[in-house]
PDB file of C-alpha atoms in Angstrom:
ATOM      1  CA  MET A   1     -11.590 175.261  80.158  1.00 74.00           C
ATOM      2  CA  LYS A   2     -14.141 172.513  80.900  1.00 83.00           C
ATOM      3  CA  ALA A   3     -13.216 170.756  77.664  1.00 86.00           C
ATOM      4  CA  VAL A   4      -9.505 170.827  78.563  1.00 87.00           C
ATOM      5  CA  SER A   5     -10.337 169.502  82.036  1.00 87.00           C
ATOM      6  CA  GLY A   6     -12.398 166.684  80.504  1.00 90.00           C
ATOM      7  CA  ILE A   7      -9.602 165.760  78.102  1.00 92.00           C
ATOM      8  CA  TYR A   8      -7.134 165.748  81.005  1.00 92.00           C
ATOM      9  CA  SER A   9      -9.418 163.513  83.061  1.00 90.00           C
ATOM     10  CA  VAL A  10      -9.710 160.914  80.265  1.00 93.00           C
ATOM     11  CA  LEU A  11      -5.990 161.009  79.451  1.00 93.00           C
ATOM     12  CA  ASN A  12      -5.089 160.719  83.143  1.00 92.00           C
ATOM     13  CA  LYS A  13      -7.313 157.652  83.575  1.00 94.00           C
ATOM     14  CA  ILE A  14      -5.600 156.005  80.600  1.00 95.00           C
ATOM     15  CA  SER A  15      -2.243 156.971  82.096  1.00 94.00           C
ATOM     16  CA  ASN A  16      -3.170 155.366  85.427  1.00 93.00           C
ATOM     17  CA  GLN A  17      -4.197 152.124  83.698  1.00 95.00           C
ATOM     18  CA  LEU A  18      -1.010 152.164  81.642  1.00 96.00           C
ATOM     19  CA  GLN A  19       1.008 152.687  84.818  1.00 95.00           C
ATOM     20  CA  ARG A  20      -0.566 149.599  86.400  1.00 95.00           C
ATOM     21  CA  VAL A  21       0.388 147.479  83.387  1.00 96.00           C
ATOM     22  CA  LEU A  22       3.920 148.886  83.327  1.00 96.00           C
ATOM     23  CA  GLU A  23       4.356 148.330  87.072  1.00 96.00           C
ATOM     24  CA  PHE A  24       3.306 144.690  86.622  1.00 97.00           C
ATOM     25  CA  LEU A  25       5.790 144.230  83.757  1.00 97.00           C
ATOM     26  CA  ILE A  26       8.530 145.945  85.754  1.00 97.00           C
ATOM     27  CA  VAL A  27       7.954 143.639  88.726  1.00 97.00           C
ATOM     28  CA  LEU A  28       8.143 140.612  86.419  1.00 97.00           C
ATOM     29  CA  LEU A  29      11.351 141.889  84.862  1.00 97.00           C
ATOM     30  CA  VAL A  30      12.938 142.681  88.231  1.00 97.00           C
ATOM     31  CA  LEU A  31      12.072 139.237  89.609  1.00 97.00           C
ATOM     32  CA  SER A  32      13.270 137.445  86.483  1.00 96.00           C
ATOM     33  CA  CYS A  33      16.455 139.533  86.446  1.00 95.00           C
ATOM     34  CA  ALA A  34      17.109 138.690  90.106  1.00 95.00           C
ATOM     35  CA  GLY A  35      16.516 134.994  89.396  1.00 95.00           C
ATOM     36  CA  ASP A  36      18.793 135.228  86.383  1.00 93.00           C
ATOM     37  CA  LEU A  37      21.588 136.771  88.435  1.00 91.00           C
ATOM     38  CA  VAL A  38      21.206 134.147  91.180  1.00 92.00           C
ATOM     39  CA  LEU A  39      21.458 131.445  88.498  1.00 91.00           C
ATOM     40  CA  GLN A  40      24.562 133.134  87.131  1.00 89.00           C
ATOM     41  CA  VAL A  41      26.252 133.190  90.556  1.00 88.00           C
ATOM     42  CA  VAL A  42      25.278 129.568  91.296  1.00 89.00           C
ATOM     43  CA  TYR A  43      26.581 128.520  87.891  1.00 86.00           C
ATOM     44  CA  ARG A  44      29.919 130.313  88.280  1.00 84.00           C
ATOM     45  CA  PHE A  45      30.670 129.038  91.758  1.00 85.00           C
ATOM     46  CA  VAL A  46      28.816 125.698  92.005  1.00 86.00           C
ATOM     47  CA  LEU A  47      27.505 124.240  88.759  1.00 81.00           C
ATOM     48  CA  VAL A  48      30.692 124.827  86.801  1.00 77.00           C
ATOM     49  CA  HIS A  49      32.384 122.203  89.047  1.00 81.00           C
ATOM     50  CA  ILE A  50      29.560 119.684  88.593  1.00 84.00           C
ATOM     51  CA  THR A  51      28.436 119.921  84.980  1.00 80.00           C
ATOM     52  CA  SER A  52      29.625 121.125  81.601  1.00 78.00           C
ATOM     53  CA  TRP A  53      26.307 122.872  80.937  1.00 77.00           C
ATOM     54  CA  SER A  54      26.947 126.372  79.635  1.00 76.00           C
ATOM     55  CA  CYS A  55      25.044 129.329  81.039  1.00 79.00           C
ATOM     56  CA  THR A  56      26.311 132.156  78.816  1.00 82.00           C
ATOM     57  CA  TRP A  57      22.953 133.822  78.200  1.00 88.00           C
ATOM     58  CA  THR A  58      22.433 135.086  81.777  1.00 89.00           C
ATOM     59  CA  THR A  59      24.549 138.218  81.390  1.00 89.00           C
ATOM     60  CA  GLU A  60      22.786 139.200  78.178  1.00 92.00           C
ATOM     61  CA  TYR A  61      19.343 138.668  79.702  1.00 94.00           C
ATOM     62  CA  ALA A  62      20.224 140.735  82.781  1.00 93.00           C
ATOM     63  CA  GLN A  63      21.467 143.615  80.607  1.00 93.00           C
ATOM     64  CA  ASP A  64      18.385 143.529  78.384  1.00 94.00           C
ATOM     65  CA  ALA A  65      16.023 143.326  81.362  1.00 95.00           C
ATOM     66  CA  LEU A  66      17.663 146.320  83.052  1.00 95.00           C
ATOM     67  CA  ILE A  67      17.376 148.345  79.842  1.00 95.00           C
ATOM     68  CA  TRP A  68      13.658 147.547  79.512  1.00 96.00           C
ATOM     69  CA  ILE A  69      13.036 148.297  83.202  1.00 96.00           C
ATOM     70  CA  THR A  70      14.656 151.707  82.750  1.00 95.00           C
ATOM     71  CA  TYR A  71      12.604 152.655  79.709  1.00 96.00           C
ATOM     72  CA  PHE A  72       9.349 151.325  81.208  1.00 95.00           C
ATOM     73  CA  MET A  73       9.989 153.525  84.265  1.00 95.00           C
ATOM     74  CA  VAL A  74      10.867 156.755  82.465  1.00 94.00           C
ATOM     75  CA  GLY A  75       7.233 157.745  81.786  1.00 91.00           C
ATOM     76  CA  ILE A  76       6.189 156.896  85.345  1.00 92.00           C
ATOM     77  CA  CYS A  77       9.037 158.995  86.755  1.00 90.00           C
ATOM     78  CA  LEU A  78       8.003 161.958  84.611  1.00 88.00           C
ATOM     79  CA  LYS A  79       4.384 161.517  85.659  1.00 89.00           C
ATOM     80  CA  GLU A  80       5.185 161.438  89.373  1.00 86.00           C
ATOM     81  CA  GLY A  81       7.669 164.304  89.185  1.00 81.00           C
ATOM     82  CA  SER A  82      10.433 162.081  90.530  1.00 79.00           C
ATOM     83  CA  MET A  83      13.058 162.850  87.910  1.00 74.00           C
ATOM     84  CA  ALA A  84      16.113 164.744  89.085  1.00 71.00           C
ATOM     85  CA  SER A  85      15.732 168.481  88.686  1.00 72.00           C
ATOM     86  CA  VAL A  86      17.430 171.724  89.597  1.00 72.00           C
ATOM     87  CA  ASN A  87      14.927 174.312  90.769  1.00 75.00           C
ATOM     88  CA  VAL A  88      17.133 177.337  91.487  1.00 78.00           C
ATOM     89  CA  ILE A  89      15.467 179.398  88.761  1.00 83.00           C
ATOM     90  CA  TYR A  90      11.984 177.983  89.361  1.00 78.00           C
ATOM     91  CA  ASP A  91      12.001 178.948  93.060  1.00 78.00           C
ATOM     92  CA  ARG A  92      12.729 182.593  92.199  1.00 83.00           C
ATOM     93  CA  LEU A  93       9.928 183.005  89.664  1.00 84.00           C
ATOM     94  CA  SER A  94       6.322 184.059  90.159  1.00 84.00           C
ATOM     95  CA  GLY A  95       3.219 182.347  88.730  1.00 79.00           C
ATOM     96  CA  LYS A  96       3.506 183.528  85.104  1.00 86.00           C
ATOM     97  CA  GLY A  97       7.271 183.110  85.110  1.00 87.00           C
ATOM     98  CA  ARG A  98       6.914 179.555  86.379  1.00 84.00           C
ATOM     99  CA  LEU A  99       4.373 178.784  83.668  1.00 86.00           C
ATOM    100  CA  ALA A 100       6.664 180.263  80.983  1.00 89.00           C
ATOM    101  CA  LEU A 101       9.616 178.213  82.274  1.00 89.00           C
ATOM    102  CA  TYR A 102       7.403 175.132  82.356  1.00 88.00           C
ATOM    103  CA  LEU A 103       6.286 175.624  78.754  1.00 91.00           C
ATOM    104  CA  LEU A 104       9.888 176.245  77.641  1.00 92.00           C
ATOM    105  CA  THR A 105      11.136 173.051  79.290  1.00 90.00           C
ATOM    106  CA  ARG A 106       8.262 171.055  77.829  1.00 92.00           C
ATOM    107  CA  LEU A 107       9.059 172.427  74.376  1.00 95.00           C
ATOM    108  CA  ILE A 108      12.661 171.255  74.815  1.00 94.00           C
ATOM    109  CA  ILE A 109      11.396 167.838  75.944  1.00 93.00           C
ATOM    110  CA  VAL A 110       9.123 167.590  72.883  1.00 95.00           C
ATOM    111  CA  ILE A 111      12.047 168.429  70.577  1.00 97.00           C
ATOM    112  CA  PHE A 112      14.212 165.837  72.335  1.00 96.00           C
ATOM    113  CA  LEU A 113      11.459 163.204  72.101  1.00 96.00           C
ATOM    114  CA  THR A 114      10.863 163.957  68.423  1.00 97.00           C
ATOM    115  CA  VAL A 115      14.550 163.405  67.687  1.00 97.00           C
ATOM    116  CA  GLY A 116      14.517 160.281  69.903  1.00 96.00           C
ATOM    117  CA  LEU A 117      11.506 158.860  68.070  1.00 97.00           C
ATOM    118  CA  LYS A 118      12.941 159.561  64.628  1.00 97.00           C
ATOM    119  CA  TYR A 119      16.371 158.069  65.290  1.00 96.00           C
ATOM    120  CA  GLY A 120      14.928 155.338  67.506  1.00 95.00           C
ATOM    121  CA  TRP A 121      12.729 154.172  64.666  1.00 96.00           C
ATOM    122  CA  ASP A 122      15.629 154.399  62.191  1.00 96.00           C
ATOM    123  CA  THR A 123      17.702 152.237  64.543  1.00 95.00           C
ATOM    124  CA  ILE A 124      14.937 149.650  64.882  1.00 95.00           C
ATOM    125  CA  VAL A 125      14.620 149.426  61.100  1.00 94.00           C
ATOM    126  CA  SER A 126      18.387 149.220  60.532  1.00 94.00           C
ATOM    127  CA  MET A 127      18.762 146.522  63.221  1.00 92.00           C
ATOM    128  CA  SER A 128      15.846 144.417  61.979  1.00 87.00           C
ATOM    129  CA  SER A 129      18.092 141.613  60.726  1.00 91.00           C
ATOM    130  CA  TRP A 130      20.478 141.724  63.716  1.00 92.00           C
ATOM    131  CA  ARG A 131      20.305 138.943  66.330  1.00 92.00           C
ATOM    132  CA  SER A 132      21.700 139.065  69.846  1.00 89.00           C
ATOM    133  CA  THR A 133      24.792 136.997  70.556  1.00 88.00           C
ATOM    134  CA  ASN A 134      23.569 134.412  73.050  1.00 88.00           C
ATOM    135  CA  LEU A 135      19.772 134.580  73.142  1.00 89.00           C
ATOM    136  CA  HIS A 136      19.452 135.251  69.382  1.00 90.00           C
ATOM    137  CA  LEU A 137      16.730 137.838  70.001  1.00 92.00           C
ATOM    138  CA  PRO A 138      15.724 140.156  67.132  1.00 92.00           C
ATOM    139  CA  GLY A 139      17.155 143.680  67.072  1.00 89.00           C
ATOM    140  CA  TRP A 140      13.910 145.364  68.045  1.00 90.00           C
ATOM    141  CA  SER A 141      13.885 143.467  71.355  1.00 89.00           C
ATOM    142  CA  LEU A 142      16.757 145.619  72.578  1.00 87.00           C
ATOM    143  CA  TYR A 143      16.721 148.702  70.364  1.00 92.00           C
ATOM    144  CA  GLY A 144      12.956 149.145  70.695  1.00 94.00           C
ATOM    145  CA  ALA A 145      13.249 150.077  74.379  1.00 95.00           C
ATOM    146  CA  PRO A 146      14.396 153.705  73.839  1.00 95.00           C
ATOM    147  CA  PHE A 147      11.720 154.172  71.170  1.00 96.00           C
ATOM    148  CA  LEU A 148       9.015 152.908  73.531  1.00 96.00           C
ATOM    149  CA  GLY A 149      10.448 155.059  76.336  1.00 96.00           C
ATOM    150  CA  CYS A 150      10.092 158.158  74.124  1.00 96.00           C
ATOM    151  CA  ILE A 151       6.466 157.228  73.375  1.00 97.00           C
ATOM    152  CA  LEU A 152       5.680 156.775  77.079  1.00 96.00           C
ATOM    153  CA  MET A 153       7.351 160.068  77.995  1.00 95.00           C
ATOM    154  CA  GLY A 154       5.598 161.862  75.153  1.00 96.00           C
ATOM    155  CA  TYR A 155       2.211 160.630  76.336  1.00 96.00           C
ATOM    156  CA  GLU A 156       2.904 161.723  79.912  1.00 94.00           C
ATOM    157  CA  VAL A 157       4.057 165.162  78.696  1.00 94.00           C
ATOM    158  CA  ILE A 158       0.770 165.581  76.813  1.00 95.00           C
ATOM    159  CA  VAL A 159      -1.297 164.496  79.832  1.00 94.00           C
ATOM    160  CA  GLU A 160       0.669 166.783  82.129  1.00 92.00           C
ATOM    161  CA  LEU A 161       0.323 169.724  79.737  1.00 92.00           C
ATOM    162  CA  PHE A 162      -3.471 169.358  79.691  1.00 92.00           C
ATOM    163  CA  GLY A 163      -3.440 169.130  83.498  1.00 91.00           C
ATOM    164  CA  VAL A 164      -1.408 172.331  83.831  1.00 89.00           C
ATOM    165  CA  LEU A 165      -3.559 174.193  81.287  1.00 89.00           C
ATOM    166  CA  CYS A 166      -6.783 173.316  83.114  1.00 89.00           C
ATOM    167  CA  GLY A 167      -5.237 174.172  86.508  1.00 86.00           C
ATOM    168  CA  GLN A 168      -5.401 170.699  88.050  1.00 86.00           C
ATOM    169  CA  ILE A 169      -1.616 170.294  88.156  1.00 85.00           C
ATOM    170  CA  GLU A 170       0.982 172.759  89.329  1.00 82.00           C
ATOM    171  CA  PRO A 171       3.959 173.027  86.934  1.00 82.00           C
ATOM    172  CA  PHE A 172       6.990 170.876  87.856  1.00 78.00           C
ATOM    173  CA  VAL A 173       5.192 169.163  90.740  1.00 75.00           C
ATOM    174  CA  GLY A 174       3.899 166.003  89.077  1.00 68.00           C
ATOM    175  CA  ARG A 175       0.452 164.517  89.231  1.00 68.00           C
ATOM    176  CA  PRO A 176      -1.188 163.533  92.479  1.00 62.00           C
ATOM    177  CA  PRO A 177      -1.210 159.801  93.208  1.00 58.00           C
ATOM    178  CA  ARG A 178      -4.059 157.615  92.026  1.00 54.00           C
ATOM    179  CA  GLU A 179      -7.234 157.870  94.078  1.00 50.00           C
ATOM    180  CA  GLU A 180      -6.873 154.486  95.763  1.00 50.00           C
ATOM    181  CA  GLU A 181      -3.472 155.592  97.078  1.00 51.00           C
ATOM    182  CA  LEU A 182      -5.094 158.551  98.823  1.00 57.00           C
ATOM    183  CA  GLU A 183      -6.885 156.419 101.399  1.00 67.00           C
ATOM    184  CA  LEU A 184      -6.005 157.484 104.931  1.00 69.00           C
ATOM    185  CA  THR A 185      -5.561 155.282 107.959  1.00 75.00           C
ATOM    186  CA  GLU A 186      -7.884 155.787 110.925  1.00 78.00           C
ATOM    187  CA  GLU A 187      -5.147 157.623 112.844  1.00 80.00           C
ATOM    188  CA  GLU A 188      -4.506 159.964 109.901  1.00 75.00           C
ATOM    189  CA  LYS A 189      -8.249 160.656 109.612  1.00 74.00           C
ATOM    190  CA  ARG A 190      -8.426 161.558 113.325  1.00 78.00           C
ATOM    191  CA  GLU A 191      -5.409 163.874 113.012  1.00 78.00           C
ATOM    192  CA  LEU A 192      -6.887 165.506 109.920  1.00 72.00           C
ATOM    193  CA  SER A 193     -10.277 166.041 111.604  1.00 75.00           C
ATOM    194  CA  SER A 194      -8.587 167.551 114.676  1.00 76.00           C
ATOM    195  CA  ILE A 195      -6.590 169.942 112.487  1.00 74.00           C
ATOM    196  CA  GLU A 196      -9.712 170.920 110.522  1.00 67.00           C
ATOM    197  CA  GLY A 197     -11.610 171.439 113.796  1.00 66.00           C
ATOM    198  CA  GLU A 198      -9.119 174.042 115.055  1.00 59.00           C
TER     199      GLU A 198
END
C-alpha cells in the first residue's frame, strides 16, 4: 500500500503543476475571448460606420477559444469533483458498495475515453489539411481540443484511482485542494482551536 501511496503522491504533484499551467492558459483565453467580443461589438456598432475594415474573424476566434476553455477545464472539474452527478444510488450504499460503484463508473469512463481518444485522433488526422474559414488555422487547432480533453481526463482518472486505492481519497468526493489553498485565516485558526479545545 505504501508503493501505491507513493505513486499517488507523485502523480498528484504532477497534476497540481498541470492544473496551474491550465489555469493560466484558461485565464489568457478568457481574457482574449472577452477582448475579442468587445472588439466585435465595437466593430458592429461603431467602426462599421467609420471604416471599411472587416472584422470577420472575431466570431470564429470566440468559438474556438470557448471550445479550448471547455476542454482545458474538463480534467480540473473531474479532479475537484465538481462535475454534475446524481448520487441517489451512492447515498444508499455502504463502503464496499460505494467502492464497487466507483470502480464501475471509472471503467465506463475509461471505455468512453478510449473511444474518444481513438476517434479524436482519427478526426485530427482526417482534418490535417483543413483550414478554418476566417483565421485559416489548421484542423488540429480546433479538432485537437476533444483529444486533449480526453488525455487530461484520463490522467486525472488514473491519479484519482491511485488515491482511492491507497485510501487518501474517498470515492466520488474529489481530491482535496492544493496545500497552499488550505491556509487558514487568523479568525479561522482561533475558531478551530476553540473547537478542538472543547
